[in-house]
Each structure stands twice: as structure tokens, then as C-alpha cells.
Amino acid sequence: MPAGSDSIRHVHRLYINATPEAVWSAIVDPDLTGRYGYGVRCAYDLRAGAAFMGFPSAEMRLLGVPSAIVDGVVLEVEPPRRFVHTWRMLISPELASEGFTRVTWEIDGGRFGVTRLTLTHELSGAPTVALLASGAMEDEGGGGGWSWVLSGLKTFVETGKSLGAERANLS
């Protein structure tokens, strides 16, 4: 990143013991998205230019979270390899005011039946959202960001269980 630039980009790469199709489904199927991460059910219309919304879990609603917590627009859809959309956090007016950022999911079938997932989140102009997405505010109650979501996605796709489900008696 050049000195003085407000460009912020987070890149996460992980390897999942599953097919690209299974990983794709976990990312875009609203019946599956609520099974990992923060339990946010994402409803995508998988056409370029269409809107998407992320809805909080019942537990989050009890904490006073609004009825929609993220929204955006689908930019590119290439099942099961690439998915690009804008992303705006709606949890508070301050976060929403930072505007739309860009998320790119790249899914590559690898050797030995292992799928490589790379998530790139471009967060220029959204410094507070960037802190939350990085997990840097976890100790202040901000959550583990994409690391938590992606760890949960990997666990769910590989085992069918939610991350920490046994300890929390969820599943």
C-alpha cells in the first residue's frame, strides 16, 4: 500500500477439504449461511446488479441488532469459482455511513480434493469497518471478523457442524 493511501485490503486464504461446489453452496445458499460465522442468513439474488441482504440471528436480534445487518449489490457470479459483491455494514449509522466496500470470493479446486478459498475485502474509505472485519475489535465486543466467519465456514463445510457447537450446545 503506498504511503498516504487510504487503500485497505484484507486477503484471507484457506484450504477446505471439500469440493468447490460444496464451498460455493455454503457461501451463497441462504439455508447454509446462517449455520456458520455469526449466524447471519444472507439472501442473494445471484444475478449481476441484483441486491443482497444479511439478516441477523435470533441471538443478535435480542442484543438490539437491526433487522438487516449487511447489504450490497451482486457484481459478478461465476459458479462455483468466483463471486463478487459490494458490502455495507448496517449495524449502526456510523458504520453504514462508511459506505459500500467490495468482497471477492475466489474458489479453486486444488490437488487431492482440497479447495482453496481466497476472500479479498477491499475497504477503502471504511476504516472502522476495516477494523471490525479484521477482528481487531474482538476484545471490545466487535467479533472476530472474517477470520471467525471463514473458520466457521471451513468447519461447517468439512463437518456439517457450527464452530463451537458442542461447547455452546448448538449444532
Coordinates of C-alpha atoms in Angstrom, one line a residue:
M1 CA 0.0 0.0 0.0
P2 CA 1.5 3.4 -1.0
A3 CA 2.4 5.8 1.8
G4 CA -0.5 8.2 2.5
S5 CA -3.0 5.9 0.7
D6 CA -6.4 5.2 2.3
S7 CA -6.5 1.9 0.5
I8 CA -7.2 -1.0 2.8
R9 CA -7.4 -4.6 1.5
H10 CA -7.7 -7.7 3.6
V11 CA -6.9 -11.0 1.9
H12 CA -7.7 -14.4 3.6
R13 CA -6.8 -17.7 2.1
L14 CA -7.8 -21.1 3.5
Y15 CA -8.0 -24.7 2.3
I16 CA -11.1 -26.7 2.8
N17 CA -11.5 -30.5 2.5
A18 CA -14.5 -30.3 0.2
T19 CA -15.4 -29.7 -3.5
P20 CA -15.6 -26.2 -4.9
E21 CA -19.4 -26.8 -5.3
A22 CA -19.8 -27.5 -1.6
V23 CA -17.9 -24.4 -0.7
W24 CA -19.9 -22.3 -3.2
S25 CA -23.2 -23.6 -1.7
A26 CA -22.1 -22.6 1.8
I27 CA -21.3 -19.1 0.6
V28 CA -24.5 -18.4 -1.4
D29 CA -27.2 -20.7 -0.1
P30 CA -29.3 -18.7 2.5
D31 CA -30.2 -22.0 4.2
L32 CA -26.5 -22.6 4.9
T33 CA -25.1 -19.1 5.5
G34 CA -26.8 -18.9 8.9
R35 CA -25.0 -22.1 10.0
Y36 CA -21.6 -20.6 10.5
G37 CA -19.9 -17.3 11.3
Y38 CA -22.2 -15.1 13.3
G39 CA -25.4 -16.9 12.1
V40 CA -26.2 -14.2 9.6
R41 CA -28.5 -15.5 6.9
C42 CA -27.5 -14.0 3.6
A43 CA -30.1 -13.8 0.9
Y44 CA -28.5 -13.4 -2.5
D45 CA -30.1 -12.9 -5.9
L46 CA -27.4 -14.4 -8.0
R47 CA -27.6 -12.0 -10.9
A48 CA -25.2 -9.1 -11.6
G49 CA -26.8 -5.9 -10.5
A50 CA -29.2 -7.6 -8.0
A51 CA -29.3 -6.8 -4.3
F52 CA -28.5 -9.0 -1.3
M53 CA -29.2 -8.6 2.4
G54 CA -27.8 -10.2 5.5
F55 CA -30.2 -10.9 8.4
P56 CA -29.1 -11.3 12.0
S57 CA -29.6 -14.5 14.0
A58 CA -32.3 -14.5 16.8
E59 CA -29.5 -14.1 19.4
M60 CA -28.2 -11.0 17.6
R61 CA -31.8 -9.6 17.5
L62 CA -32.1 -10.0 21.3
L63 CA -29.0 -7.7 21.5
G64 CA -30.8 -5.0 19.6
V65 CA -29.2 -5.5 16.2
P66 CA -31.3 -4.1 13.4
S67 CA -33.3 -6.4 11.1
A68 CA -30.8 -6.2 8.3
I69 CA -27.1 -6.0 9.2
V70 CA -25.4 -6.0 5.8
D71 CA -26.5 -5.2 2.3
G72 CA -24.9 -4.9 -1.1
V73 CA -25.2 -5.5 -4.8
V74 CA -24.0 -8.6 -6.7
L75 CA -21.3 -7.6 -9.3
E76 CA -20.1 -10.9 -10.7
V77 CA -21.3 -14.5 -10.4
E78 CA -19.3 -17.4 -11.9
P79 CA -20.4 -20.6 -10.0
P80 CA -18.6 -22.3 -8.4
R81 CA -15.5 -20.3 -8.9
R82 CA -16.0 -16.5 -8.3
F83 CA -18.4 -14.3 -6.6
V84 CA -18.0 -10.5 -6.2
H85 CA -20.4 -8.2 -4.4
T86 CA -20.4 -4.9 -2.6
W87 CA -20.9 -5.0 1.1
R88 CA -22.1 -2.4 3.6
M89 CA -22.4 -2.9 7.3
L90 CA -25.7 -1.6 8.7
I91 CA -25.3 -2.4 12.4
S92 CA -25.0 1.3 13.3
P93 CA -25.5 4.6 11.4
E94 CA -21.8 5.3 11.8
L95 CA -20.8 2.0 10.1
A96 CA -23.4 2.4 7.4
S97 CA -22.0 5.9 6.7
E98 CA -18.7 4.4 5.7
G99 CA -20.5 3.1 2.6
F100 CA -20.0 0.1 0.4
T101 CA -16.9 -2.0 0.2
R102 CA -16.1 -4.8 -2.2
V103 CA -15.8 -8.5 -1.4
T104 CA -14.4 -11.1 -3.8
W105 CA -14.7 -14.8 -3.2
E106 CA -12.4 -17.0 -5.3
I107 CA -12.8 -20.7 -5.2
D108 CA -10.2 -23.0 -6.8
G109 CA -10.3 -26.8 -6.9
G110 CA -6.9 -28.0 -5.8
R111 CA -5.0 -31.1 -5.6
F112 CA -6.1 -34.1 -3.5
G113 CA -9.7 -32.9 -3.4
V114 CA -8.9 -29.8 -1.4
T115 CA -10.4 -26.5 -2.3
R116 CA -8.6 -23.2 -1.9
L117 CA -10.8 -20.3 -0.9
T118 CA -9.5 -16.7 -1.2
L119 CA -11.6 -13.9 0.2
T120 CA -10.5 -10.3 -0.6
H121 CA -12.2 -7.4 1.1
E122 CA -11.4 -4.0 -0.3
L123 CA -12.2 -1.5 2.4
S124 CA -11.0 1.9 1.1
G125 CA -12.8 4.7 2.9
A126 CA -14.2 2.4 5.6
P127 CA -11.6 2.5 8.4
T128 CA -13.9 1.4 11.2
V129 CA -15.5 -1.4 9.1
A130 CA -11.9 -2.5 8.3
L131 CA -11.1 -2.8 12.0
L132 CA -14.2 -4.8 12.6
A133 CA -13.6 -7.0 9.6
S134 CA -10.0 -7.7 10.7
G135 CA -11.1 -8.9 14.1
A136 CA -9.0 -6.1 15.8
M137 CA -12.0 -5.1 17.9
E138 CA -12.8 -8.6 19.2
D139 CA -11.8 -7.8 22.8
E140 CA -14.2 -4.8 22.7
G141 CA -17.1 -7.0 21.6
G142 CA -16.6 -6.4 17.9
G143 CA -16.3 -10.1 17.0
G144 CA -13.5 -11.9 15.2
G145 CA -14.3 -10.5 11.7
W146 CA -13.6 -12.5 8.6
S147 CA -11.3 -14.9 10.4
W148 CA -14.2 -16.1 12.6
V149 CA -16.6 -16.3 9.6
L150 CA -14.1 -18.2 7.4
S151 CA -13.1 -20.5 10.3
G152 CA -16.8 -21.3 10.8
L153 CA -17.4 -21.8 7.1
K154 CA -14.5 -24.3 6.9
T155 CA -15.7 -26.2 10.0
F156 CA -19.3 -26.3 8.7
V157 CA -18.4 -27.5 5.2
E158 CA -16.0 -30.1 6.5
T159 CA -18.1 -31.4 9.4
G160 CA -21.7 -30.2 9.0
K161 CA -21.4 -28.6 12.4
S162 CA -21.2 -25.0 13.6
L163 CA -17.9 -23.8 15.0
G164 CA -18.0 -24.3 18.8
A165 CA -21.4 -26.0 18.6
E166 CA -20.6 -28.7 21.1
R167 CA -19.4 -26.2 23.7
A168 CA -22.4 -23.9 23.1
N169 CA -24.8 -26.9 22.8
L170 CA -25.8 -25.7 19.3
S171 CA -25.5 -27.7 16.1

